[in-house]
Amino acid sequence: MGRWGTVALAALAVVATACSPSAADDVMSDEASTSTTRTPRITDDSGRPPVTFDPCYDIPDDVMNAAGYDAGKKELADMPMGTYTFLGCLYKKDDYIPGVRRGYGLNILAGNVTLEEESQKNRHISEPTSINGRAALLRVDPSASLACTYVLETNFGIVIFDRLYHSDSVTRPPIEVWCDGFEELIASIEPFLN
């Protein structure tokens, strides 16, 4: 994961709070009743664009539930960094296959750094790609712990999709399976990005 993602995930671990379905629904209904465009939960003093996509609120729960992630147990975090901002959401997928895997952890981070900045930081482990015609990077770091990462360009910066494969074996699964089925999930979320 790049410097932005590493810093964002470290902050996420410190300030993450559970987002119960009722709490998320209350926030959404209050904001939806007052305007059609939600004000970003946080902003920074960098002069960068505000992060206008919130992974915990702008991805429909039914999309995540259909993909096997329990949207009722998602966690959100506010991460003002001063020079950039990340809004994050954590999801879990418990699809236990004995001897193969215990499921996945998925971190989705929306940040106001550019795709070019992210590419420069992780050029050695990233390759250009696209999702539904949107510019993206695919990052698979052989030295990382079973992580597959897609970074999609947005009008405010990027959205990082970082999925961790939870192995159920002492044998490390081959790198080729770390991203299995992940592109399809991201393609189903991509239309909700701005």
N, CA and C atoms as an extended XYZ file, in Angstrom:
582
Properties=species:S:1:pos:R:3:atomname:S:1:resname:S:1:resid:I:1 pbc="F F F"
N         0.847       -1.169        0.000 N   MET     1
C         0.000        0.000        0.000 CA  MET     1
C         0.887        1.224        0.000 C   MET     1
N         0.470        2.282       -0.674 N   GLY     2
C         1.253        3.481       -0.781 CA  GLY     2
C         1.291        4.274        0.499 C   GLY     2
N         2.124        5.340        0.475 N   ARG     3
C         2.259        6.183        1.658 CA  ARG     3
C         0.922        6.758        2.059 C   ARG     3
N         0.122        7.213        1.081 N   TRP     4
C        -1.184        7.791        1.417 CA  TRP     4
C        -2.039        6.747        2.132 C   TRP     4
N        -2.116        5.549        1.526 N   GLY     5
C        -2.940        4.490        2.094 CA  GLY     5
C        -2.422        4.043        3.446 C   GLY     5
N        -1.085        3.960        3.606 N   THR     6
C        -0.526        3.541        4.879 CA  THR     6
C        -0.875        4.539        5.964 C   THR     6
N        -0.697        5.835        5.671 N   VAL     7
C        -1.032        6.860        6.649 CA  VAL     7
C        -2.526        6.842        6.939 C   VAL     7
N        -3.334        6.704        5.895 N   ALA     8
C        -4.776        6.693        6.089 CA  ALA     8
C        -5.212        5.500        6.910 C   ALA     8
N        -4.631        4.327        6.644 N   LEU     9
C        -5.017        3.140        7.412 CA  LEU     9
C        -4.550        3.235        8.848 C   LEU     9
N        -3.388        3.842        9.091 N   ALA    10
C        -2.937        4.028       10.466 CA  ALA    10
C        -3.905        4.934       11.210 C   ALA    10
N        -4.323        6.005       10.560 N   ALA    11
C        -5.295        6.900       11.186 CA  ALA    11
C        -6.629        6.196       11.373 C   ALA    11
N        -6.994        5.369       10.407 N   LEU    12
C        -8.244        4.627       10.478 CA  LEU    12
C        -8.262        3.732       11.694 C   LEU    12
N        -7.150        3.077       11.973 N   ALA    13
C        -7.082        2.181       13.122 CA  ALA    13
C        -7.248        2.951       14.428 C   ALA    13
N        -6.772        4.187       14.452 N   VAL    14
C        -6.851        4.977       15.666 CA  VAL    14
C        -8.242        5.550       15.896 C   VAL    14
N        -8.884        6.005       14.822 N   VAL    15
C       -10.136        6.737       15.010 CA  VAL    15
C       -11.374        6.019       14.497 C   VAL    15
N       -11.243        4.783       14.079 N   ALA    16
C       -12.400        4.061       13.535 CA  ALA    16
C       -13.493        3.917       14.590 C   ALA    16
N       -14.705        4.120       14.149 N   THR    17
C       -15.853        3.933       15.027 CA  THR    17
C       -16.868        3.083       14.301 C   THR    17
N       -17.552        2.248       15.054 N   ALA    18
C       -18.551        1.387       14.424 CA  ALA    18
C       -19.666        2.233       13.863 C   ALA    18
N       -20.117        1.853       12.690 N   CYS    19
C       -21.203        2.563       12.029 CA  CYS    19
C       -22.380        1.614       11.964 C   CYS    19
N       -23.246        1.693       12.945 N   SER    20
C       -24.395        0.795       12.945 CA  SER    20
C       -25.353        1.219       11.856 C   SER    20
N       -26.153        0.279       11.339 N   PRO    21
C       -27.076        0.644       10.274 CA  PRO    21
C       -27.999        1.778       10.677 C   PRO    21
N       -28.448        1.792       11.928 N   SER    22
C       -29.363        2.855       12.339 CA  SER    22
C       -28.666        4.205       12.394 C   SER    22
N       -27.400        4.234       12.840 N   ALA    23
C       -26.667        5.499       12.881 CA  ALA    23
C       -26.431        6.027       11.477 C   ALA    23
N       -26.038        5.135       10.566 N   ALA    24
C       -25.813        5.565        9.186 CA  ALA    24
C       -27.118        6.031        8.561 C   ALA    24
N       -28.208        5.326        8.815 N   ASP    25
C       -29.504        5.720        8.263 CA  ASP    25
C       -29.936        7.078        8.786 C   ASP    25
N       -29.681        7.338       10.088 N   ASP    26
C       -30.049        8.631       10.670 CA  ASP    26
C       -29.290        9.762       10.000 C   ASP    26
N       -27.981        9.579        9.818 N   VAL    27
C       -27.178       10.614        9.171 CA  VAL    27
C       -27.656       10.835        7.749 C   VAL    27
N       -27.873        9.751        7.027 N   MET    28
C       -28.302        9.870        5.639 CA  MET    28
C       -29.655       10.544        5.533 C   MET    28
N       -30.620       10.176        6.376 N   SER    29
C       -31.949       10.753        6.258 CA  SER    29
C       -31.940       12.226        6.624 C   SER    29
N       -31.143       12.618        7.637 N   ASP    30
C       -31.049       14.026        8.010 CA  ASP    30
C       -30.462       14.857        6.875 C   ASP    30
N       -29.360       14.352        6.278 N   GLU    31
C       -28.702       15.106        5.216 CA  GLU    31
C       -29.515       15.078        3.936 C   GLU    31
N       -30.144       13.966        3.650 N   ALA    32
C       -30.926       13.849        2.426 CA  ALA    32
C       -32.135       14.776        2.465 C   ALA    32
N       -32.667       15.013        3.659 N   SER    33
C       -33.852       15.859        3.765 CA  SER    33
C       -33.519       17.331        3.604 C   SER    33
N       -32.234       17.710        3.798 N   THR    34
C       -31.874       19.118        3.724 CA  THR    34
C       -31.200       19.506        2.418 C   THR    34
N       -30.608       18.557        1.707 N   SER    35
C       -29.966       18.896        0.444 CA  SER    35
C       -29.783       17.646       -0.394 C   SER    35
N       -29.511       17.869       -1.672 N   THR    36
C       -29.287       16.718       -2.551 CA  THR    36
C       -27.811       16.390       -2.660 C   THR    36
N       -26.924       17.308       -2.283 N   THR    37
C       -25.496       17.060       -2.282 CA  THR    37
C       -24.996       17.169       -0.860 C   THR    37
N       -24.405       16.091       -0.375 N   ARG    38
C       -23.936       16.071        0.999 CA  ARG    38
C       -22.644       16.862        1.126 C   ARG    38
N       -22.518       17.644        2.181 N   THR    39
C       -21.269       18.318        2.490 CA  THR    39
C       -20.284       17.266        2.987 C   THR    39
N       -19.032       17.302        2.530 N   PRO    40
C       -18.063       16.310        3.012 CA  PRO    40
C       -17.972       16.324        4.537 C   PRO    40
N       -17.832       15.142        5.143 N   ARG    41
C       -17.744       15.033        6.602 CA  ARG    41
C       -16.571       15.824        7.140 C   ARG    41
N       -15.464       15.839        6.399 N   ILE    42
C       -14.289       16.591        6.816 CA  ILE    42
C       -13.633       17.227        5.598 C   ILE    42
N       -12.898       18.271        5.846 N   THR    43
C       -12.096       18.916        4.804 CA  THR    43
C       -10.723       19.184        5.406 C   THR    43
N        -9.793       19.581        4.579 N   ASP    44
C        -8.456       19.901        5.066 CA  ASP    44
C        -8.084       21.302        4.610 C   ASP    44
N        -6.918       21.753        5.004 N   ASP    45
C        -6.471       23.108        4.669 CA  ASP    45
C        -5.442       23.120        3.548 C   ASP    45
N        -5.499       22.118        2.682 N   SER    46
C        -4.464       21.954        1.664 CA  SER    46
C        -4.721       22.732        0.385 C   SER    46
N        -5.966       23.148        0.164 N   GLY    47
C        -6.322       23.730       -1.120 CA  GLY    47
C        -6.676       22.660       -2.144 C   GLY    47
N        -6.559       21.391       -1.765 N   ARG    48
C        -6.966       20.299       -2.649 CA  ARG    48
C        -8.493       20.242       -2.689 C   ARG    48
N        -9.069       19.581       -3.702 N   PRO    49
C       -10.529       19.485       -3.771 CA  PRO    49
C       -11.094       18.741       -2.561 C   PRO    49
N       -12.301       19.102       -2.129 N   PRO    50
C       -12.918       18.331       -1.050 CA  PRO    50
C       -13.252       16.920       -1.539 C   PRO    50
N       -13.195       15.966       -0.625 N   VAL    51
C       -13.526       14.577       -0.948 CA  VAL    51
C       -15.048       14.461       -0.931 C   VAL    51
N       -15.626       14.282       -2.108 N   THR    52
C       -17.089       14.304       -2.234 CA  THR    52
C       -17.710       12.919       -2.359 C   THR    52
N       -16.896       11.885       -2.215 N   PHE    53
C       -17.414       10.512       -2.212 CA  PHE    53
C       -17.085        9.904       -0.865 C   PHE    53
N       -18.092        9.401       -0.180 N   ASP    54
C       -17.907        8.805        1.137 CA  ASP    54
C       -18.210        7.312        1.037 C   ASP    54
N       -17.186        6.458        1.170 N   PRO    55
C       -17.402        5.019        0.972 CA  PRO    55
C       -18.443        4.395        1.888 C   PRO    55
N       -18.650        4.943        3.075 N   CYS    56
C       -19.638        4.356        3.981 CA  CYS    56
C       -21.061        4.795        3.648 C   CYS    56
N       -21.219        5.921        2.965 N   TYR    57
C       -22.566        6.438        2.690 CA  TYR    57
C       -22.952        6.408        1.220 C   TYR    57
N       -21.978        6.427        0.319 N   ASP    58
C       -22.296        6.543       -1.100 CA  ASP    58
C       -22.286        5.219       -1.859 C   ASP    58
N       -21.899        4.146       -1.208 N   ILE    59
C       -22.016        2.816       -1.809 CA  ILE    59
C       -23.274        2.190       -1.214 C   ILE    59
N       -24.262        1.890       -2.033 N   PRO    60
C       -25.495        1.305       -1.492 CA  PRO    60
C       -25.219       -0.003       -0.737 C   PRO    60
N       -25.851       -0.148        0.402 N   ASP    61
C       -25.663       -1.359        1.202 CA  ASP    61
C       -26.035       -2.611        0.424 C   ASP    61
N       -27.060       -2.514       -0.437 N   ASP    62
C       -27.467       -3.721       -1.162 CA  ASP    62
C       -26.381       -4.197       -2.129 C   ASP    62
N       -25.553       -3.280       -2.650 N   VAL    63
C       -24.448       -3.661       -3.526 CA  VAL    63
C       -23.414       -4.460       -2.729 C   VAL    63
N       -23.082       -3.972       -1.533 N   MET    64
C       -22.086       -4.655       -0.716 CA  MET    64
C       -22.632       -5.979       -0.176 C   MET    64
N       -23.879       -5.971        0.251 N   ASN    65
C       -24.487       -7.208        0.755 CA  ASN    65
C       -24.545       -8.266       -0.342 C   ASN    65
N       -24.896       -7.864       -1.564 N   ALA    66
C       -24.964       -8.811       -2.680 CA  ALA    66
C       -23.592       -9.420       -2.980 C   ALA    66
N       -22.540       -8.675       -2.684 N   ALA    67
C       -21.176       -9.171       -2.912 CA  ALA    67
C       -20.663       -9.995       -1.730 C   ALA    67
N       -21.487      -10.141       -0.696 N   GLY    68
C       -21.103      -10.961        0.451 CA  GLY    68
C       -20.478      -10.205        1.601 C   GLY    68
N       -20.422       -8.877        1.511 N   TYR    69
C       -19.900       -8.060        2.610 CA  TYR    69
C       -21.074       -7.584        3.457 C   TYR    69
N       -20.971       -7.713        4.772 N   ASP    70
C       -22.063       -7.328        5.663 CA  ASP    70
C       -22.038       -5.818        5.869 C   ASP    70
N       -22.856       -5.101        5.104 N   ALA    71
C       -22.878       -3.636        5.185 CA  ALA    71
C       -23.369       -3.151        6.539 C   ALA    71
N       -24.105       -3.986        7.264 N   GLY    72
C       -24.566       -3.615        8.596 CA  GLY    72
C       -23.440       -3.520        9.614 C   GLY    72
N       -22.278       -4.082        9.280 N   LYS    73
C       -21.139       -4.065       10.200 CA  LYS    73
C       -19.981       -3.213        9.683 C   LYS    73
N       -20.240       -2.385        8.690 N   LYS    74
C       -19.172       -1.519        8.170 CA  LYS    74
C       -18.740       -0.541        9.255 C   LYS    74
N       -17.501       -0.082        9.134 N   GLU    75
C       -16.954        0.895       10.074 CA  GLU    75
C       -16.462        2.108        9.302 C   GLU    75
N       -16.685        3.290        9.850 N   LEU    76
C       -16.226        4.503        9.176 CA  LEU    76
C       -15.216        5.245       10.023 C   LEU    76
N       -14.519        6.187        9.384 N   ALA    77
C       -13.537        7.011       10.081 CA  ALA    77
C       -13.365        8.336        9.360 C   ALA    77
N       -13.137        9.381       10.139 N   ASP    78
C       -12.794       10.698        9.597 CA  ASP    78
C       -11.281       10.862        9.721 C   ASP    78
N       -10.618       11.254        8.622 N   MET    79
C        -9.166       11.334        8.639 CA  MET    79
C        -8.641       12.625        8.032 C   MET    79
N        -8.797       13.745        8.713 N   PRO    80
C        -8.163       14.956        8.191 CA  PRO    80
C        -6.655       14.861        8.406 C   PRO    80
N        -5.896       15.064        7.355 N   MET    81
C        -4.451       14.932        7.433 CA  MET    81
C        -3.729       16.276        7.338 C   MET    81
N        -4.467       17.360        7.179 N   GLY    82
C        -3.840       18.665        7.029 CA  GLY    82
C        -3.516       18.963        5.581 C   GLY    82
N        -2.690       18.117        4.950 N   THR    83
C        -2.310       18.357        3.555 CA  THR    83
C        -3.108       17.507        2.579 C   THR    83
N        -3.885       16.574        3.074 N   TYR    84
C        -4.822       15.796        2.263 CA  TYR    84
C        -5.802       15.121        3.208 C   TYR    84
N        -6.872       14.591        2.652 N   THR    85
C        -7.933       13.963        3.449 CA  THR    85
C        -8.263       12.592        2.885 C   THR    85
N        -8.553       11.650        3.756 N   PHE    86
C        -9.102       10.364        3.358 CA  PHE    86
C       -10.351       10.079        4.179 C   PHE    86
N       -11.426        9.699        3.491 N   LEU    87
C       -12.614        9.165        4.145 CA  LEU    87
C       -12.567        7.662        3.920 C   LEU    87
N       -12.688        6.899        4.988 N   GLY    88
C       -12.519        5.461        4.865 CA  GLY    88
C       -13.698        4.668        5.362 C   GLY    88
N       -13.805        3.450        4.861 N   CYS    89
C       -14.832        2.522        5.305 CA  CYS    89
C       -14.257        1.113        5.264 C   CYS    89
N       -14.505        0.352        6.318 N   LEU    90
C       -14.034       -1.022        6.428 CA  LEU    90
C       -15.203       -1.983        6.295 C   LEU    90
N       -15.022       -3.005        5.481 N   TYR    91
C       -16.028       -4.050        5.295 CA  TYR    91
C       -15.366       -5.404        5.526 C   TYR    91
N       -16.165       -6.385        5.936 N   LYS    92
C       -15.671       -7.752        6.090 CA  LYS    92
C       -16.553       -8.706        5.308 C   LYS    92
N       -15.926       -9.726        4.761 N   LYS    93
C       -16.657      -10.781        4.055 CA  LYS    93
C       -16.250      -12.106        4.686 C   LYS    93
N       -17.187      -12.738        5.334 N   ASP    94
C       -16.919      -14.002        6.012 CA  ASP    94
C       -17.391      -15.152        5.140 C   ASP    94
N       -16.576      -15.534        4.179 N   ASP    95
C       -16.906      -16.682        3.329 CA  ASP    95
C       -15.870      -17.775        3.567 C   ASP    95
N       -15.967      -18.353        4.717 N   TYR    96
C       -15.003      -19.349        5.187 CA  TYR    96
C       -14.985      -20.591        4.309 C   TYR    96
N       -13.806      -20.936        3.832 N   ILE    97
C       -13.581      -22.173        3.092 CA  ILE    97
C       -12.454      -22.893        3.826 C   ILE    97
N       -12.779      -23.959        4.594 N   PRO    98
C       -11.764      -24.638        5.411 CA  PRO    98
C       -10.520      -25.017        4.603 C   PRO    98
N        -9.376      -24.676        5.170 N   GLY    99
C        -8.100      -24.990        4.533 CA  GLY    99
C        -7.717      -24.066        3.398 C   GLY    99
N        -8.615      -23.137        3.030 N   VAL   100
C        -8.345      -22.217        1.921 CA  VAL   100
C        -8.300      -20.773        2.427 C   VAL   100
N        -9.455      -20.251        2.856 N   ARG   101
C        -9.472      -18.875        3.358 CA  ARG   101
C       -10.558      -18.688        4.408 C   ARG   101
N       -10.370      -17.651        5.206 N   ARG   102
C       -11.323      -17.291        6.250 CA  ARG   102
C       -12.169      -16.088        5.835 C   ARG   102
N       -11.988      -15.617        4.643 N   GLY   103
C       -12.747      -14.479        4.149 CA  GLY   103
C       -11.826      -13.356        3.712 C   GLY   103
N       -12.410      -12.163        3.642 N   TYR   104
C       -11.668      -10.989        3.187 CA  TYR   104
C       -11.944       -9.803        4.107 C   TYR   104
N       -10.982       -8.917        4.189 N   GLY   105
C       -11.172       -7.594        4.765 CA  GLY   105
C       -11.035       -6.599        3.632 C   GLY   105
N       -11.903       -5.612        3.573 N   LEU   106
C       -11.888       -4.630        2.499 CA  LEU   106
C       -11.864       -3.228        3.082 C   LEU   106
N       -10.840       -2.466        2.732 N   ASN   107
C       -10.729       -1.056        3.107 CA  ASN   107
C       -10.972       -0.233        1.848 C   ASN   107
N       -11.913        0.699        1.924 N   ILE   108
C       -12.157        1.608        0.807 CA  ILE   108
C       -11.852        3.006        1.310 C   ILE   108
N       -10.932        3.688        0.642 N   LEU   109
C       -10.464        5.005        1.056 CA  LEU   109
C       -10.625        5.992       -0.081 C   LEU   109
N       -11.365        7.066        0.156 N   ALA   110
C       -11.520        8.141       -0.827 CA  ALA   110
C       -10.639        9.294       -0.385 C   ALA   110
N        -9.714        9.713       -1.253 N   GLY   111
C        -8.770       10.751       -0.865 CA  GLY   111
C        -8.539       11.777       -1.950 C   GLY   111
N        -8.082       12.945       -1.531 N   ASN   112
C        -7.846       14.030       -2.483 CA  ASN   112
C        -6.370       14.163       -2.860 C   ASN   112
N        -5.753       13.022       -3.145 N   VAL   113
C        -4.462       12.985       -3.821 CA  VAL   113
C        -4.745       12.496       -5.238 C   VAL   113
N        -3.855       12.748       -6.150 N   THR   114
C        -4.125       12.408       -7.547 CA  THR   114
C        -3.666       10.987       -7.872 C   THR   114
N        -4.211       10.468       -8.950 N   LEU   115
C        -3.786        9.158       -9.429 CA  LEU   115
C        -2.306        9.194       -9.794 C   LEU   115
N        -1.856       10.304      -10.346 N   GLU   116
C        -0.436       10.440      -10.702 CA  GLU   116
C         0.446       10.399       -9.453 C   GLU   116
N         0.021       11.071       -8.375 N   GLU   117
C         0.790       11.016       -7.128 CA  GLU   117
C         0.871        9.580       -6.610 C   GLU   117
N        -0.255        8.892       -6.637 N   GLU   118
C        -0.293        7.502       -6.176 CA  GLU   118
C         0.581        6.620       -7.062 C   GLU   118
N         0.540        6.849       -8.353 N   SER   119
C         1.367        6.084       -9.287 CA  SER   119
C         2.852        6.303       -9.004 C   SER   119
N         3.236        7.553       -8.767 N   GLN   120
C         4.638        7.863       -8.491 CA  GLN   120
C         5.123        7.179       -7.215 C   GLN   120
N         4.274        7.138       -6.182 N   LYS   121
C         4.663        6.539       -4.907 CA  LYS   121
C         4.810        5.029       -5.003 C   LYS   121
N         4.042        4.403       -5.889 N   ASN   122
C         4.017        2.945       -5.951 CA  ASN   122
C         4.277        2.398       -7.354 C   ASN   122
N         5.064        3.113       -8.121 N   ARG   123
C         5.323        2.726       -9.511 CA  ARG   123
C         5.884        1.313       -9.616 C   ARG   123
N         6.705        0.907       -8.682 N   HIS   124
C         7.372       -0.401       -8.749 CA  HIS   124
C         6.415       -1.574       -8.540 C   HIS   124
N         5.219       -1.341       -7.999 N   ILE   125
C         4.268       -2.441       -7.780 CA  ILE   125
C         2.906       -2.160       -8.403 C   ILE   125
N         2.800       -1.104       -9.212 N   SER   126
C         1.523       -0.733       -9.829 CA  SER   126
C         1.574       -0.875      -11.332 C   SER   126
N         0.435       -1.198      -11.906 N   GLU   127
C         0.331       -1.190      -13.363 CA  GLU   127
C        -0.961       -0.476      -13.746 C   GLU   127
N        -0.913        0.340      -14.804 N   PRO   128
C        -2.119        1.043      -15.245 CA  PRO   128
C        -3.173        0.060      -15.734 C   PRO   128
N        -4.413        0.383      -15.462 N   THR   129
C        -5.536       -0.413      -15.935 CA  THR   129
C        -6.745        0.515      -16.018 C   THR   129
N        -7.902       -0.032      -16.229 N   SER   130
C        -9.130        0.766      -16.179 CA  SER   130
C       -10.259       -0.121      -15.690 C   SER   130
N       -11.245        0.514      -15.068 N   ILE   131
C       -12.452       -0.162      -14.604 CA  ILE   131
C       -13.633        0.571      -15.224 C   ILE   131
N       -14.402       -0.098      -16.049 N   ASN   132
C       -15.534        0.521      -16.756 CA  ASN   132
C       -15.097        1.776      -17.509 C   ASN   132
N       -13.874        1.777      -18.034 N   GLY   133
C       -13.369        2.918      -18.786 CA  GLY   133
C       -12.748        4.003      -17.919 C   GLY   133
N       -12.759        3.856      -16.608 N   ARG   134
C       -12.179        4.853      -15.704 CA  ARG   134
C       -10.712        4.499      -15.447 C   ARG   134
N        -9.827        5.500      -15.516 N   ALA   135
C        -8.396        5.274      -15.278 CA  ALA   135
C        -8.182        4.718      -13.875 C   ALA   135
N        -7.285        3.737      -13.781 N   ALA   136
C        -7.048        3.064      -12.507 CA  ALA   136
C        -5.644        2.490      -12.476 C   ALA   136
N        -5.264        2.033      -11.297 N   LEU   137
C        -4.029        1.297      -11.093 CA  LEU   137
C        -4.372       -0.020      -10.416 C   LEU   137
N        -3.655       -1.061      -10.757 N   LEU   138
C        -3.731       -2.336      -10.056 CA  LEU   138
C        -2.407       -2.501       -9.336 C   LEU   138
N        -2.494       -2.752       -8.032 N   ARG   139
C        -1.281       -2.885       -7.231 CA  ARG   139
C        -1.323       -4.212       -6.478 C   ARG   139
N        -0.342       -5.050       -6.754 N   VAL   140
C        -0.176       -6.308       -6.025 CA  VAL   140
C         1.294       -6.374       -5.634 C   VAL   140
N         1.539       -6.278       -4.342 N   ASP   141
C         2.899       -6.253       -3.832 CA  ASP   141
C         3.252       -7.639       -3.298 C   ASP   141
N         4.154       -8.360       -3.959 N   PRO   142
C         4.503       -9.719       -3.511 CA  PRO   142
C         5.005       -9.759       -2.066 C   PRO   142
N         5.549       -8.642       -1.576 N   SER   143
C         6.061       -8.631       -0.200 CA  SER   143
C         4.974       -8.283        0.818 C   SER   143
N         3.794       -7.862        0.347 N   ALA   144
C         2.704       -7.510        1.264 CA  ALA   144
C         1.954       -8.769        1.683 C   ALA   144
N         1.134       -8.628        2.686 N   SER   145
C         0.402       -9.774        3.227 CA  SER   145
C        -0.899      -10.011        2.480 C   SER   145
N        -0.827      -10.687        1.359 N   LEU   146
C        -2.000      -11.170        0.630 CA  LEU   146
C        -2.974      -10.056        0.250 C   LEU   146
N        -2.465       -8.890       -0.113 N   ALA   147
C        -3.318       -7.747       -0.442 CA  ALA   147
C        -3.394       -7.513       -1.945 C   ALA   147
N        -4.601       -7.170       -2.398 N   CYS   148
C        -4.836       -6.758       -3.779 CA  CYS   148
C        -5.466       -5.372       -3.717 C   CYS   148
N        -4.932       -4.436       -4.484 N   THR   149
C        -5.385       -3.055       -4.405 CA  THR   149
C        -5.677       -2.499       -5.793 C   THR   149
N        -6.841       -1.869       -5.930 N   TYR   150
C        -7.173       -1.085       -7.114 CA  TYR   150
C        -7.308        0.366       -6.669 C   TYR   150
N        -6.797        1.278       -7.476 N   VAL   151
C        -6.907        2.705       -7.215 CA  VAL   151
C        -7.593        3.324       -8.419 C   VAL   151
N        -8.760        3.952       -8.199 N   LEU   152
C        -9.527        4.547       -9.298 CA  LEU   152
C        -9.473        6.059       -9.225 C   LEU   152
N        -9.341        6.676      -10.389 N   GLU   153
C        -9.317        8.136      -10.480 CA  GLU   153
C       -10.733        8.692      -10.365 C   GLU   153
N       -10.858        9.823       -9.663 N   THR   154
C       -12.147       10.513       -9.523 CA  THR   154
C       -11.942       11.993       -9.824 C   THR   154
N       -13.041       12.760       -9.793 N   ASN   155
C       -12.901       14.195      -10.053 CA  ASN   155
C       -12.284       14.944       -8.877 C   ASN   155
N       -12.210       14.332       -7.690 N   PHE   156
C       -11.575       14.977       -6.535 CA  PHE   156
C       -10.216       14.375       -6.207 C   PHE   156
N        -9.899       13.206       -6.770 N   GLY   157
C        -8.638       12.539       -6.455 CA  GLY   157
C        -8.698       11.060       -6.798 C   GLY   157
N        -8.738       10.208       -5.767 N   ILE   158
C        -8.725        8.766       -5.970 CA  ILE   158
C        -9.626        8.055       -4.959 C   ILE   158
N        -9.998        6.834       -5.302 N   VAL   159
C       -10.601        5.911       -4.352 CA  VAL   159
C        -9.758        4.644       -4.392 C   VAL   159
N        -9.277        4.244       -3.214 N   ILE   160
C        -8.442        3.052       -3.071 CA  ILE   160
C        -9.317        1.917       -2.550 C   ILE   160
N        -9.278        0.794       -3.244 N   PHE   161
C        -9.955       -0.428       -2.816 CA  PHE   161
C        -8.855       -1.418       -2.444 C   PHE   161
N        -8.697       -1.684       -1.182 N   ASP   162
C        -7.614       -2.538       -0.707 CA  ASP   162
C        -8.222       -3.760       -0.018 C   ASP   162
N        -8.085       -4.922       -0.661 N   ARG   163
C        -8.678       -6.146       -0.121 CA  ARG   163
C        -7.586       -7.066        0.406 C   ARG   163
N        -7.802       -7.559        1.611 N   LEU   164
C        -6.873       -8.477        2.254 CA  LEU   164
C        -7.477       -9.874        2.291 C   LEU   164
N        -6.757      -10.815        1.761 N   TYR   165
C        -7.152      -12.227        1.710 CA  TYR   165
C        -6.746      -12.857        3.037 C   TYR   165
N        -7.723      -13.363        3.807 N   HIS   166
C        -7.434      -14.020        5.085 CA  HIS   166
C        -7.298      -15.519        4.845 C   HIS   166
N        -6.078      -15.994        4.797 N   SER   167
C        -5.813      -17.401        4.499 CA  SER   167
C        -6.209      -18.294        5.671 C   SER   167
N        -6.644      -19.499        5.374 N   ASP   168
C        -6.932      -20.501        6.395 CA  ASP   168
C        -5.936      -21.649        6.268 C   ASP   168
N        -4.720      -21.315        5.952 N   SER   169
C        -3.685      -22.321        5.762 CA  SER   169
C        -2.345      -21.716        6.135 C   SER   169
N        -1.452      -22.550        6.603 N   VAL   170
C        -0.103      -22.059        6.883 CA  VAL   170
C         0.670      -21.853        5.590 C   VAL   170
N         0.162      -22.433        4.508 N   THR   171
C         0.774      -22.249        3.199 CA  THR   171
C         0.239      -20.967        2.572 C   THR   171
N         1.132      -20.113        2.154 N   ARG   172
C         0.738      -18.841        1.524 CA  ARG   172
C         0.094      -19.135        0.167 C   ARG   172
N        -1.130      -18.638       -0.065 N   PRO   173
C        -1.761      -18.888       -1.363 CA  PRO   173
C        -0.998      -18.171       -2.477 C   PRO   173
N        -1.064      -18.696       -3.690 N   PRO   174
C        -0.336      -18.058       -4.789 CA  PRO   174
C        -0.858      -16.645       -5.068 C   PRO   174
N         0.022      -15.788       -5.474 N   ILE   175
C        -0.315      -14.388       -5.728 CA  ILE   175
C        -1.446      -14.253       -6.754 C   ILE   175
N        -1.570      -15.220       -7.637 N   GLU   176
C        -2.592      -15.173       -8.690 CA  GLU   176
C        -4.019      -15.187       -8.124 C   GLU   176
N        -4.219      -15.695       -6.915 N   VAL   177
C        -5.582      -15.768       -6.369 CA  VAL   177
C        -5.940      -14.585       -5.474 C   VAL   177
N        -4.975      -13.744       -5.149 N   TRP   178
C        -5.243      -12.630       -4.243 CA  TRP   178
C        -6.321      -11.686       -4.785 C   TRP   178
N        -6.394      -11.547       -6.096 N   CYS   179
C        -7.338      -10.613       -6.714 CA  CYS   179
C        -8.566      -11.298       -7.302 C   CYS   179
N        -8.701      -12.612       -7.106 N   ASP   180
C        -9.828      -13.347       -7.699 CA  ASP   180
C       -11.172      -12.688       -7.396 C   ASP   180
N       -11.926      -12.353       -8.452 N   GLY   181
C       -13.267      -11.797       -8.309 CA  GLY   181
C       -13.331      -10.352       -7.846 C   GLY   181
N       -12.196       -9.759       -7.542 N   PHE   182
C       -12.189       -8.405       -6.969 CA  PHE   182
C       -12.551       -7.340       -8.003 C   PHE   182
N       -12.060       -7.497       -9.225 N   GLU   183
C       -12.356       -6.513      -10.264 CA  GLU   183
C       -13.862       -6.403      -10.511 C   GLU   183
N       -14.577       -7.524      -10.436 N   GLU   184
C       -16.027       -7.504      -10.646 CA  GLU   184
C       -16.728       -6.691       -9.572 C   GLU   184
N       -16.286       -6.828       -8.306 N   LEU   185
C       -16.874       -6.026       -7.225 CA  LEU   185
C       -16.632       -4.540       -7.480 C   LEU   185
N       -15.407       -4.193       -7.830 N   ILE   186
C       -15.083       -2.780       -8.059 CA  ILE   186
C       -15.873       -2.234       -9.247 C   ILE   186
N       -16.042       -3.027      -10.282 N   ALA   187
C       -16.828       -2.591      -11.438 CA  ALA   187
C       -18.273       -2.321      -11.047 C   ALA   187
N       -18.798       -3.038      -10.054 N   SER   188
C       -20.174       -2.793       -9.611 CA  SER   188
C       -20.289       -1.540       -8.749 C   SER   188
N       -19.179       -1.112       -8.140 N   ILE   189
C       -19.173        0.103       -7.307 CA  ILE   189
C       -18.808        1.328       -8.128 C   ILE   189
N       -18.012        1.171       -9.170 N   GLU   190
C       -17.487        2.303       -9.954 CA  GLU   190
C       -18.557        3.300      -10.403 C   GLU   190
N       -19.758        2.874      -10.816 N   PRO   191
C       -20.749        3.872      -11.252 CA  PRO   191
C       -21.178        4.865      -10.164 C   PRO   191
N       -20.927        4.540       -8.900 N   PHE   192
C       -21.315        5.436       -7.805 CA  PHE   192
C       -20.255        6.479       -7.493 C   PHE   192
N       -19.046        6.339       -8.091 N   LEU   193
C       -17.991        7.315       -7.871 CA  LEU   193
C       -18.281        8.579       -8.673 C   LEU   193
N       -17.765        9.705       -8.193 N   ASN   194
C       -17.957       10.951       -8.951 CA  ASN   194
C       -16.634       11.501       -9.408 C   ASN   194
